[in-house]
């Protein structure tokens, strides 16, 4: 279940696209008399598309589809097509086979043609050629100019399909390509059943912008003659539609109406395929159907994966190693091949994948299967029945039904996984699990480099987490893990396929001057409502976003929180108890639900603030939508490990390398102090300078209604003149709190009546109270009570060398409370030594600074005022303006600021 906040502006982008395309399709439907129209799906595939353009498919020796020709033809007929063609990649074998059987079919093929100056490939749908011409066309496709010239000379009609989906080795495609395409093509596919609305509307508006003058200008600019390609600039461009179906699920549901005058009369003496070819040549075409966003492609890839799992054969290690492609491509194919081949050993998993394929084709699970299914999996069977029923009885709702069922199935399986993990952990209570510390976890975090040890085990005890037999591990993995992996993989792959050219789409929209994607960031965090400094700083950031209506929305996973403006809330599918390692419980989010929010909200970049589950979700979304991802670094985990464990340097380096690998996956990392920035860009972490951004937390307005605390109310016998220190932080060892007893003892040598107040809670509370029995411990304080303490006490003490910033320091300065801290990390970027506070090197210097502060009343008064002035350097507006700019977003020109109630 999700509680989602919606801003009308974030939904406007998608709704505008839909309205625009719906109007276009309605206009096309009214162009011709249906009685004089042939209905064709001019873009569909079957099993003879056996050499895919996608690199991974070629490495793994997987065809684009296993669909039999007769099944495709049957589906086309069921969906109302009066003419059949099959446009396989670079061959027309299916068309010739049908012709040999006496079937009336329009010869068709989708040729992959090379654009030499751009080093890229484009697809060209081609019709009405002979078997001899097919041979020549396959020879000519090595050069797009030769190919199109030959087709024009032989009166072979061609269509440019999905113009914005290109196959290129270039990271950045020159937009001049599209000026040439405007000259070289007359027919353009503007409705492709496997593309999303954004690409479809961009293509439509681009084609409609091609005026005769524009085409002639492009021809002159690039020294091209439109006539060489059969293009007349004075003739309006022809728009077409096609399903681009590879599975038989959507074939014929979208396509093109071909207008033939006196059609019914001519069909008595002429073949429908000949009349279709005539209409294509004459440009009498009107597209029909709908665009399904990423949903149709998601369904198609789920069906494809369901078959690939069962049909993949070992591609061979040498084939993977020697094939063209990057190291990551080969590693990815190696992992996929091994995962699929291991899955094939699990009969239950294989059966379920075959049932998914059957359900998508409209075939319901058998009664025996329903009877055989256990209680945990009856829900899965019910969802497959729902899909099959929709395919057979309610095809108009099929796409929505399947995607809803996939989401519910994924959620159910993840709940099942979480419950089984909890049961396993519960069984181990009282064993070594309760003693499994951060230190032990770090020491075991390793994978053996010897393959036999990784996959087979070597019979010896290893000090790592992977001394397991892989087959045994997969046997022990729950069935829902495997199914969930494929469901998530299909969703990721389908959306990634749509947006692999996102940079091109963005640049294309800007040049076109229409349909630019909304620019918004979704900010993920594992903590927002907890009692810790990170939550406090993020809450302040959210308040400022709300106050100024910035194009950023937060998203958290929480079992009880309610959505607010600029805040989405998703319910957890499970939780991870971190009490052996800290105090927080991590909530496991529904990644598919977050992906839906990201898509529907029109977001185009991701920010993450925590290294927990949300970091993994952020990387998933980054890959899925091909968007920039940013990480906001609050915690130095290497320093945390150093302060809280006895790990040696080698073991700490293991954590550092893990953090380096994580941060390198993001396009930018925000840091809160210069020392951290220099460390990240130095030799240990090696992040590029231009990907590390220095930022800061900001102040929040003081609540003028808050009154200073009375010292006498805190400590019996105290008065307004009693010197009193204040500490506020999480009470844990890494915060340096065990320096406090010695600091206070030494300071009292000069100031005997010195008192100290400690606010906060944490795992070290009890130990600290025992060491400082005369201190006043007030526990965790709400913001108003904390402000009262800042205002009423004398000097803030910050003993941490661990914090990357120090929110409490900034809060203290805001309330005219000077501070003393160690000269490191965040504090040295905040405190001005001997102006707004003190920066010291050790315990002795901190005690001396305290004595110096209380020894001169005039200095105390000056420092208090300087503290207030220093805090004004951390105002929200300039810090957030720079943060928004570093994210690549626009800060509102005229910010509507709402009244803030403290």
PDB file of C-alpha atoms in Angstrom, residues 319-515:
ATOM      1  CA  UNK A 319      32.019 -17.241 -26.598  1.00  0.00           C
ATOM      2  CA  UNK A 320      31.329 -14.772 -23.790  1.00  0.00           C
ATOM      3  CA  UNK A 321      34.994 -13.844 -23.368  1.00  0.00           C
ATOM      4  CA  UNK A 322      35.793 -13.465 -27.076  1.00  0.00           C
ATOM      5  CA  UNK A 323      32.581 -11.762 -28.190  1.00  0.00           C
ATOM      6  CA  UNK A 324      32.502  -8.056 -28.947  1.00  0.00           C
ATOM      7  CA  UNK A 325      31.417  -5.974 -25.974  1.00  0.00           C
ATOM      8  CA  UNK A 326      32.668  -4.265 -22.837  1.00  0.00           C
ATOM      9  CA  UNK A 327      33.868  -6.070 -19.739  1.00  0.00           C
ATOM     10  CA  UNK A 328      30.616  -5.164 -17.975  1.00  0.00           C
ATOM     11  CA  UNK A 329      28.598  -6.605 -20.881  1.00  0.00           C
ATOM     12  CA  UNK A 330      30.467  -9.875 -20.625  1.00  0.00           C
ATOM     13  CA  UNK A 331      30.240 -10.036 -16.843  1.00  0.00           C
ATOM     14  CA  UNK A 332      26.522  -9.280 -17.076  1.00  0.00           C
ATOM     15  CA  UNK A 333      25.965 -12.035 -19.627  1.00  0.00           C
ATOM     16  CA  UNK A 334      27.997 -14.462 -17.530  1.00  0.00           C
ATOM     17  CA  UNK A 335      25.837 -13.715 -14.472  1.00  0.00           C
ATOM     18  CA  UNK A 336      22.559 -13.947 -16.424  1.00  0.00           C
ATOM     19  CA  UNK A 337      23.578 -17.201 -18.089  1.00  0.00           C
ATOM     20  CA  UNK A 338      24.555 -18.795 -14.783  1.00  0.00           C
ATOM     21  CA  UNK A 339      21.410 -17.558 -13.055  1.00  0.00           C
ATOM     22  CA  UNK A 340      19.125 -18.901 -15.785  1.00  0.00           C
ATOM     23  CA  UNK A 341      20.975 -22.209 -16.067  1.00  0.00           C
ATOM     24  CA  UNK A 342      20.799 -22.726 -12.302  1.00  0.00           C
ATOM     25  CA  UNK A 343      17.087 -21.871 -12.344  1.00  0.00           C
ATOM     26  CA  UNK A 344      16.575 -24.658 -14.861  1.00  0.00           C
ATOM     27  CA  UNK A 345      17.521 -27.118 -12.126  1.00  0.00           C
ATOM     28  CA  UNK A 346      14.467 -26.059 -10.114  1.00  0.00           C
ATOM     29  CA  UNK A 347      11.378 -27.751 -11.506  1.00  0.00           C
ATOM     30  CA  UNK A 348       8.932 -25.642  -9.520  1.00  0.00           C
ATOM     31  CA  UNK A 349      10.504 -22.423 -10.780  1.00  0.00           C
ATOM     32  CA  UNK A 350      10.506 -23.641 -14.376  1.00  0.00           C
ATOM     33  CA  UNK A 351       6.854 -24.637 -14.160  1.00  0.00           C
ATOM     34  CA  UNK A 352       5.872 -21.238 -12.829  1.00  0.00           C
ATOM     35  CA  UNK A 353       7.667 -19.441 -15.660  1.00  0.00           C
ATOM     36  CA  UNK A 354       5.848 -21.593 -18.196  1.00  0.00           C
ATOM     37  CA  UNK A 355       2.567 -20.740 -16.443  1.00  0.00           C
ATOM     38  CA  UNK A 356       3.387 -17.011 -16.737  1.00  0.00           C
ATOM     39  CA  UNK A 357       3.890 -17.429 -20.490  1.00  0.00           C
ATOM     40  CA  UNK A 358       0.645 -19.386 -20.817  1.00  0.00           C
ATOM     41  CA  UNK A 359      -1.320 -16.799 -18.803  1.00  0.00           C
ATOM     42  CA  UNK A 360      -0.052 -13.951 -21.000  1.00  0.00           C
ATOM     43  CA  UNK A 361      -1.330 -15.907 -24.000  1.00  0.00           C
ATOM     44  CA  UNK A 362      -4.741 -16.367 -22.334  1.00  0.00           C
ATOM     45  CA  UNK A 363      -4.299 -19.890 -20.989  1.00  0.00           C
ATOM     46  CA  UNK A 364      -5.398 -20.431 -17.372  1.00  0.00           C
ATOM     47  CA  UNK A 365      -3.559 -22.685 -14.881  1.00  0.00           C
ATOM     48  CA  UNK A 366      -5.017 -26.174 -14.589  1.00  0.00           C
ATOM     49  CA  UNK A 367      -7.245 -27.214 -11.699  1.00  0.00           C
ATOM     50  CA  UNK A 368      -4.635 -29.777 -10.684  1.00  0.00           C
ATOM     51  CA  UNK A 369      -2.077 -26.986 -10.306  1.00  0.00           C
ATOM     52  CA  UNK A 370      -4.462 -24.975  -8.117  1.00  0.00           C
ATOM     53  CA  UNK A 371      -5.097 -28.023  -5.965  1.00  0.00           C
ATOM     54  CA  UNK A 372      -1.377 -28.770  -5.741  1.00  0.00           C
ATOM     55  CA  UNK A 373      -0.299 -25.235  -4.788  1.00  0.00           C
ATOM     56  CA  UNK A 374       0.488 -24.562  -1.126  1.00  0.00           C
ATOM     57  CA  UNK A 375      -1.218 -21.804   0.832  1.00  0.00           C
ATOM     58  CA  UNK A 376       1.670 -19.380   0.276  1.00  0.00           C
ATOM     59  CA  UNK A 377       1.383 -19.687  -3.517  1.00  0.00           C
ATOM     60  CA  UNK A 378      -2.365 -19.824  -4.088  1.00  0.00           C
ATOM     61  CA  UNK A 379      -2.224 -16.023  -4.412  1.00  0.00           C
ATOM     62  CA  UNK A 380       0.224 -16.411  -7.318  1.00  0.00           C
ATOM     63  CA  UNK A 381      -2.091 -18.836  -9.094  1.00  0.00           C
ATOM     64  CA  UNK A 382      -5.010 -16.440  -8.572  1.00  0.00           C
ATOM     65  CA  UNK A 383      -3.047 -13.631 -10.243  1.00  0.00           C
ATOM     66  CA  UNK A 384      -2.211 -15.849 -13.227  1.00  0.00           C
ATOM     67  CA  UNK A 385      -5.909 -16.713 -13.570  1.00  0.00           C
ATOM     68  CA  UNK A 386      -6.760 -13.014 -13.467  1.00  0.00           C
ATOM     69  CA  UNK A 387      -4.259 -12.306 -16.278  1.00  0.00           C
ATOM     70  CA  UNK A 388      -5.543 -15.167 -18.445  1.00  0.00           C
ATOM     71  CA  UNK A 389      -9.182 -14.133 -17.928  1.00  0.00           C
ATOM     72  CA  UNK A 390      -8.405 -10.561 -18.939  1.00  0.00           C
ATOM     73  CA  UNK A 391      -6.595 -11.679 -22.093  1.00  0.00           C
ATOM     74  CA  UNK A 392      -9.559 -13.793 -23.171  1.00  0.00           C
ATOM     75  CA  UNK A 393     -12.535 -11.803 -21.915  1.00  0.00           C
ATOM     76  CA  UNK A 394     -11.483  -8.188 -21.428  1.00  0.00           C
ATOM     77  CA  UNK A 395      -8.627  -7.346 -23.833  1.00  0.00           C
ATOM     78  CA  UNK A 396      -9.146  -3.582 -23.458  1.00  0.00           C
ATOM     79  CA  UNK A 397      -8.137  -3.834 -19.804  1.00  0.00           C
ATOM     80  CA  UNK A 398      -5.438  -6.458 -20.376  1.00  0.00           C
ATOM     81  CA  UNK A 399      -2.412  -4.153 -20.112  1.00  0.00           C
ATOM     82  CA  UNK A 400      -3.585  -2.557 -16.875  1.00  0.00           C
ATOM     83  CA  UNK A 401      -4.610  -5.924 -15.451  1.00  0.00           C
ATOM     84  CA  UNK A 402      -1.225  -7.506 -16.145  1.00  0.00           C
ATOM     85  CA  UNK A 403       0.754  -4.618 -14.700  1.00  0.00           C
ATOM     86  CA  UNK A 404      -1.467  -4.493 -11.612  1.00  0.00           C
ATOM     87  CA  UNK A 405      -1.058  -8.239 -11.161  1.00  0.00           C
ATOM     88  CA  UNK A 406       2.709  -8.035 -11.597  1.00  0.00           C
ATOM     89  CA  UNK A 407       2.861  -5.338  -8.925  1.00  0.00           C
ATOM     90  CA  UNK A 408       0.678  -7.282  -6.520  1.00  0.00           C
ATOM     91  CA  UNK A 409       2.552 -10.502  -7.216  1.00  0.00           C
ATOM     92  CA  UNK A 410       5.907  -8.801  -6.611  1.00  0.00           C
ATOM     93  CA  UNK A 411       4.637  -7.273  -3.378  1.00  0.00           C
ATOM     94  CA  UNK A 412       3.182 -10.573  -2.151  1.00  0.00           C
ATOM     95  CA  UNK A 413       6.397 -12.462  -2.915  1.00  0.00           C
ATOM     96  CA  UNK A 414       8.524  -9.873  -1.120  1.00  0.00           C
ATOM     97  CA  UNK A 415       6.306 -10.054   1.942  1.00  0.00           C
ATOM     98  CA  UNK A 416       6.718 -13.824   1.799  1.00  0.00           C
ATOM     99  CA  UNK A 417      10.507 -13.491   1.512  1.00  0.00           C
ATOM    100  CA  UNK A 418      10.614 -11.080   4.453  1.00  0.00           C
ATOM    101  CA  UNK A 419       8.473 -13.331   6.646  1.00  0.00           C
ATOM    102  CA  UNK A 420      10.670 -16.346   5.892  1.00  0.00           C
ATOM    103  CA  UNK A 421      13.812 -14.388   6.688  1.00  0.00           C
ATOM    104  CA  UNK A 422      12.288 -13.298   9.987  1.00  0.00           C
ATOM    105  CA  UNK A 423      11.422 -16.910  10.814  1.00  0.00           C
ATOM    106  CA  UNK A 424      14.985 -17.947  10.068  1.00  0.00           C
ATOM    107  CA  UNK A 425      16.358 -15.180  12.280  1.00  0.00           C
ATOM    108  CA  UNK A 426      13.923 -16.049  15.057  1.00  0.00           C
ATOM    109  CA  UNK A 427      15.154 -19.628  15.007  1.00  0.00           C
ATOM    110  CA  UNK A 428      18.690 -18.373  15.554  1.00  0.00           C
ATOM    111  CA  UNK A 429      17.857 -16.195  18.560  1.00  0.00           C
ATOM    112  CA  UNK A 430      20.024 -17.261  21.438  1.00  0.00           C
ATOM    113  CA  UNK A 431      22.754 -18.518  19.129  1.00  0.00           C
ATOM    114  CA  UNK A 432      25.748 -16.692  17.703  1.00  0.00           C
ATOM    115  CA  UNK A 433      23.462 -14.315  15.801  1.00  0.00           C
ATOM    116  CA  UNK A 434      22.981 -11.972  18.747  1.00  0.00           C
ATOM    117  CA  UNK A 435      26.767 -11.591  18.951  1.00  0.00           C
ATOM    118  CA  UNK A 436      27.128 -10.874  15.252  1.00  0.00           C
ATOM    119  CA  UNK A 437      28.559  -7.356  15.466  1.00  0.00           C
ATOM    120  CA  UNK A 438      29.506  -4.735  12.909  1.00  0.00           C
ATOM    121  CA  UNK A 439      33.083  -5.839  13.382  1.00  0.00           C
ATOM    122  CA  UNK A 440      32.305  -9.495  12.662  1.00  0.00           C
ATOM    123  CA  UNK A 441      30.183  -8.547   9.646  1.00  0.00           C
ATOM    124  CA  UNK A 442      33.017  -6.507   8.166  1.00  0.00           C
ATOM    125  CA  UNK A 443      35.533  -9.278   8.674  1.00  0.00           C
ATOM    126  CA  UNK A 444      33.286 -11.780   6.899  1.00  0.00           C
ATOM    127  CA  UNK A 445      32.466  -9.461   3.998  1.00  0.00           C
ATOM    128  CA  UNK A 446      34.496 -11.174   1.301  1.00  0.00           C
ATOM    129  CA  UNK A 447      34.103 -13.412  -1.752  1.00  0.00           C
ATOM    130  CA  UNK A 448      36.800 -15.944  -2.652  1.00  0.00           C
ATOM    131  CA  UNK A 449      38.681 -15.281  -5.877  1.00  0.00           C
ATOM    132  CA  UNK A 450      39.167 -18.999  -6.579  1.00  0.00           C
ATOM    133  CA  UNK A 451      36.224 -20.171  -8.714  1.00  0.00           C
ATOM    134  CA  UNK A 452      36.218 -23.677  -7.278  1.00  0.00           C
ATOM    135  CA  UNK A 453      35.891 -22.219  -3.797  1.00  0.00           C
ATOM    136  CA  UNK A 454      33.115 -19.895  -4.915  1.00  0.00           C
ATOM    137  CA  UNK A 455      31.025 -22.463  -6.749  1.00  0.00           C
ATOM    138  CA  UNK A 456      31.977 -25.796  -5.220  1.00  0.00           C
ATOM    139  CA  UNK A 457      33.442 -25.025  -1.825  1.00  0.00           C
ATOM    140  CA  UNK A 458      36.840 -26.404  -0.807  1.00  0.00           C
ATOM    141  CA  UNK A 459      35.922 -28.231   2.360  1.00  0.00           C
ATOM    142  CA  UNK A 460      37.800 -25.750   4.531  1.00  0.00           C
ATOM    143  CA  UNK A 461      36.488 -23.028   6.773  1.00  0.00           C
ATOM    144  CA  UNK A 462      37.027 -19.651   5.088  1.00  0.00           C
ATOM    145  CA  UNK A 463      36.805 -16.260   6.771  1.00  0.00           C
ATOM    146  CA  UNK A 464      34.229 -14.951   4.310  1.00  0.00           C
ATOM    147  CA  UNK A 465      30.516 -15.006   3.637  1.00  0.00           C
ATOM    148  CA  UNK A 466      30.611 -17.012   0.409  1.00  0.00           C
ATOM    149  CA  UNK A 467      32.040 -20.378   1.386  1.00  0.00           C
ATOM    150  CA  UNK A 468      28.969 -22.074   0.006  1.00  0.00           C
ATOM    151  CA  UNK A 469      28.152 -24.353  -2.857  1.00  0.00           C
ATOM    152  CA  UNK A 470      26.212 -22.195  -5.350  1.00  0.00           C
ATOM    153  CA  UNK A 471      23.807 -24.991  -6.224  1.00  0.00           C
ATOM    154  CA  UNK A 472      23.107 -25.586  -2.545  1.00  0.00           C
ATOM    155  CA  UNK A 473      22.626 -21.838  -2.047  1.00  0.00           C
ATOM    156  CA  UNK A 474      20.083 -21.698  -4.858  1.00  0.00           C
ATOM    157  CA  UNK A 475      18.344 -24.756  -3.457  1.00  0.00           C
ATOM    158  CA  UNK A 476      18.088 -22.999  -0.114  1.00  0.00           C
ATOM    159  CA  UNK A 477      16.859 -19.773  -1.708  1.00  0.00           C
ATOM    160  CA  UNK A 478      13.148 -19.474  -1.558  1.00  0.00           C
ATOM    161  CA  UNK A 479      11.202 -19.887  -4.779  1.00  0.00           C
ATOM    162  CA  UNK A 480       9.781 -16.336  -4.466  1.00  0.00           C
ATOM    163  CA  UNK A 481      13.294 -14.841  -4.595  1.00  0.00           C
ATOM    164  CA  UNK A 482      13.853 -16.234  -8.082  1.00  0.00           C
ATOM    165  CA  UNK A 483      10.455 -15.149  -9.363  1.00  0.00           C
ATOM    166  CA  UNK A 484      10.814 -11.663  -7.838  1.00  0.00           C
ATOM    167  CA  UNK A 485      14.206 -11.297  -9.484  1.00  0.00           C
ATOM    168  CA  UNK A 486      12.773 -11.976 -12.914  1.00  0.00           C
ATOM    169  CA  UNK A 487       9.766  -9.689 -12.336  1.00  0.00           C
ATOM    170  CA  UNK A 488      12.062  -6.856 -11.274  1.00  0.00           C
ATOM    171  CA  UNK A 489      14.488  -7.633 -14.107  1.00  0.00           C
ATOM    172  CA  UNK A 490      11.748  -7.448 -16.732  1.00  0.00           C
ATOM    173  CA  UNK A 491      10.581  -4.098 -15.377  1.00  0.00           C
ATOM    174  CA  UNK A 492      14.106  -2.700 -15.291  1.00  0.00           C
ATOM    175  CA  UNK A 493      14.990  -3.956 -18.767  1.00  0.00           C
ATOM    176  CA  UNK A 494      11.792  -2.702 -20.402  1.00  0.00           C
ATOM    177  CA  UNK A 495      12.095   0.814 -19.027  1.00  0.00           C
ATOM    178  CA  UNK A 496      15.836   0.935 -19.652  1.00  0.00           C
ATOM    179  CA  UNK A 497      15.233  -0.027 -23.267  1.00  0.00           C
ATOM    180  CA  UNK A 498      12.845   2.917 -23.655  1.00  0.00           C
ATOM    181  CA  UNK A 499      15.195   5.421 -22.083  1.00  0.00           C
ATOM    182  CA  UNK A 500      18.625   4.223 -23.125  1.00  0.00           C
ATOM    183  CA  UNK A 501      18.727   7.311 -25.384  1.00  0.00           C
ATOM    184  CA  UNK A 502      17.425   9.708 -22.719  1.00  0.00           C
ATOM    185  CA  UNK A 503      20.156  12.263 -23.396  1.00  0.00           C
ATOM    186  CA  UNK A 504      19.170  12.266 -27.059  1.00  0.00           C
ATOM    187  CA  UNK A 505      15.482  12.672 -26.167  1.00  0.00           C
ATOM    188  CA  UNK A 506      16.230  15.630 -23.909  1.00  0.00           C
ATOM    189  CA  UNK A 507      18.375  17.383 -26.505  1.00  0.00           C
ATOM    190  CA  UNK A 508      15.878  16.585 -29.252  1.00  0.00           C
ATOM    191  CA  UNK A 509      12.994  18.080 -27.247  1.00  0.00           C
ATOM    192  CA  UNK A 510      14.981  21.245 -26.535  1.00  0.00           C
ATOM    193  CA  UNK A 511      15.811  21.689 -30.202  1.00  0.00           C
ATOM    194  CA  UNK A 512      12.223  20.978 -31.206  1.00  0.00           C
ATOM    195  CA  UNK A 513      11.041  23.461 -28.579  1.00  0.00           C
ATOM    196  CA  UNK A 514       8.222  21.188 -27.437  1.00  0.00           C
ATOM    197  CA  UNK A 515       7.504  18.305 -25.063  1.00  0.00           C
TER     198      UNK A 515
END
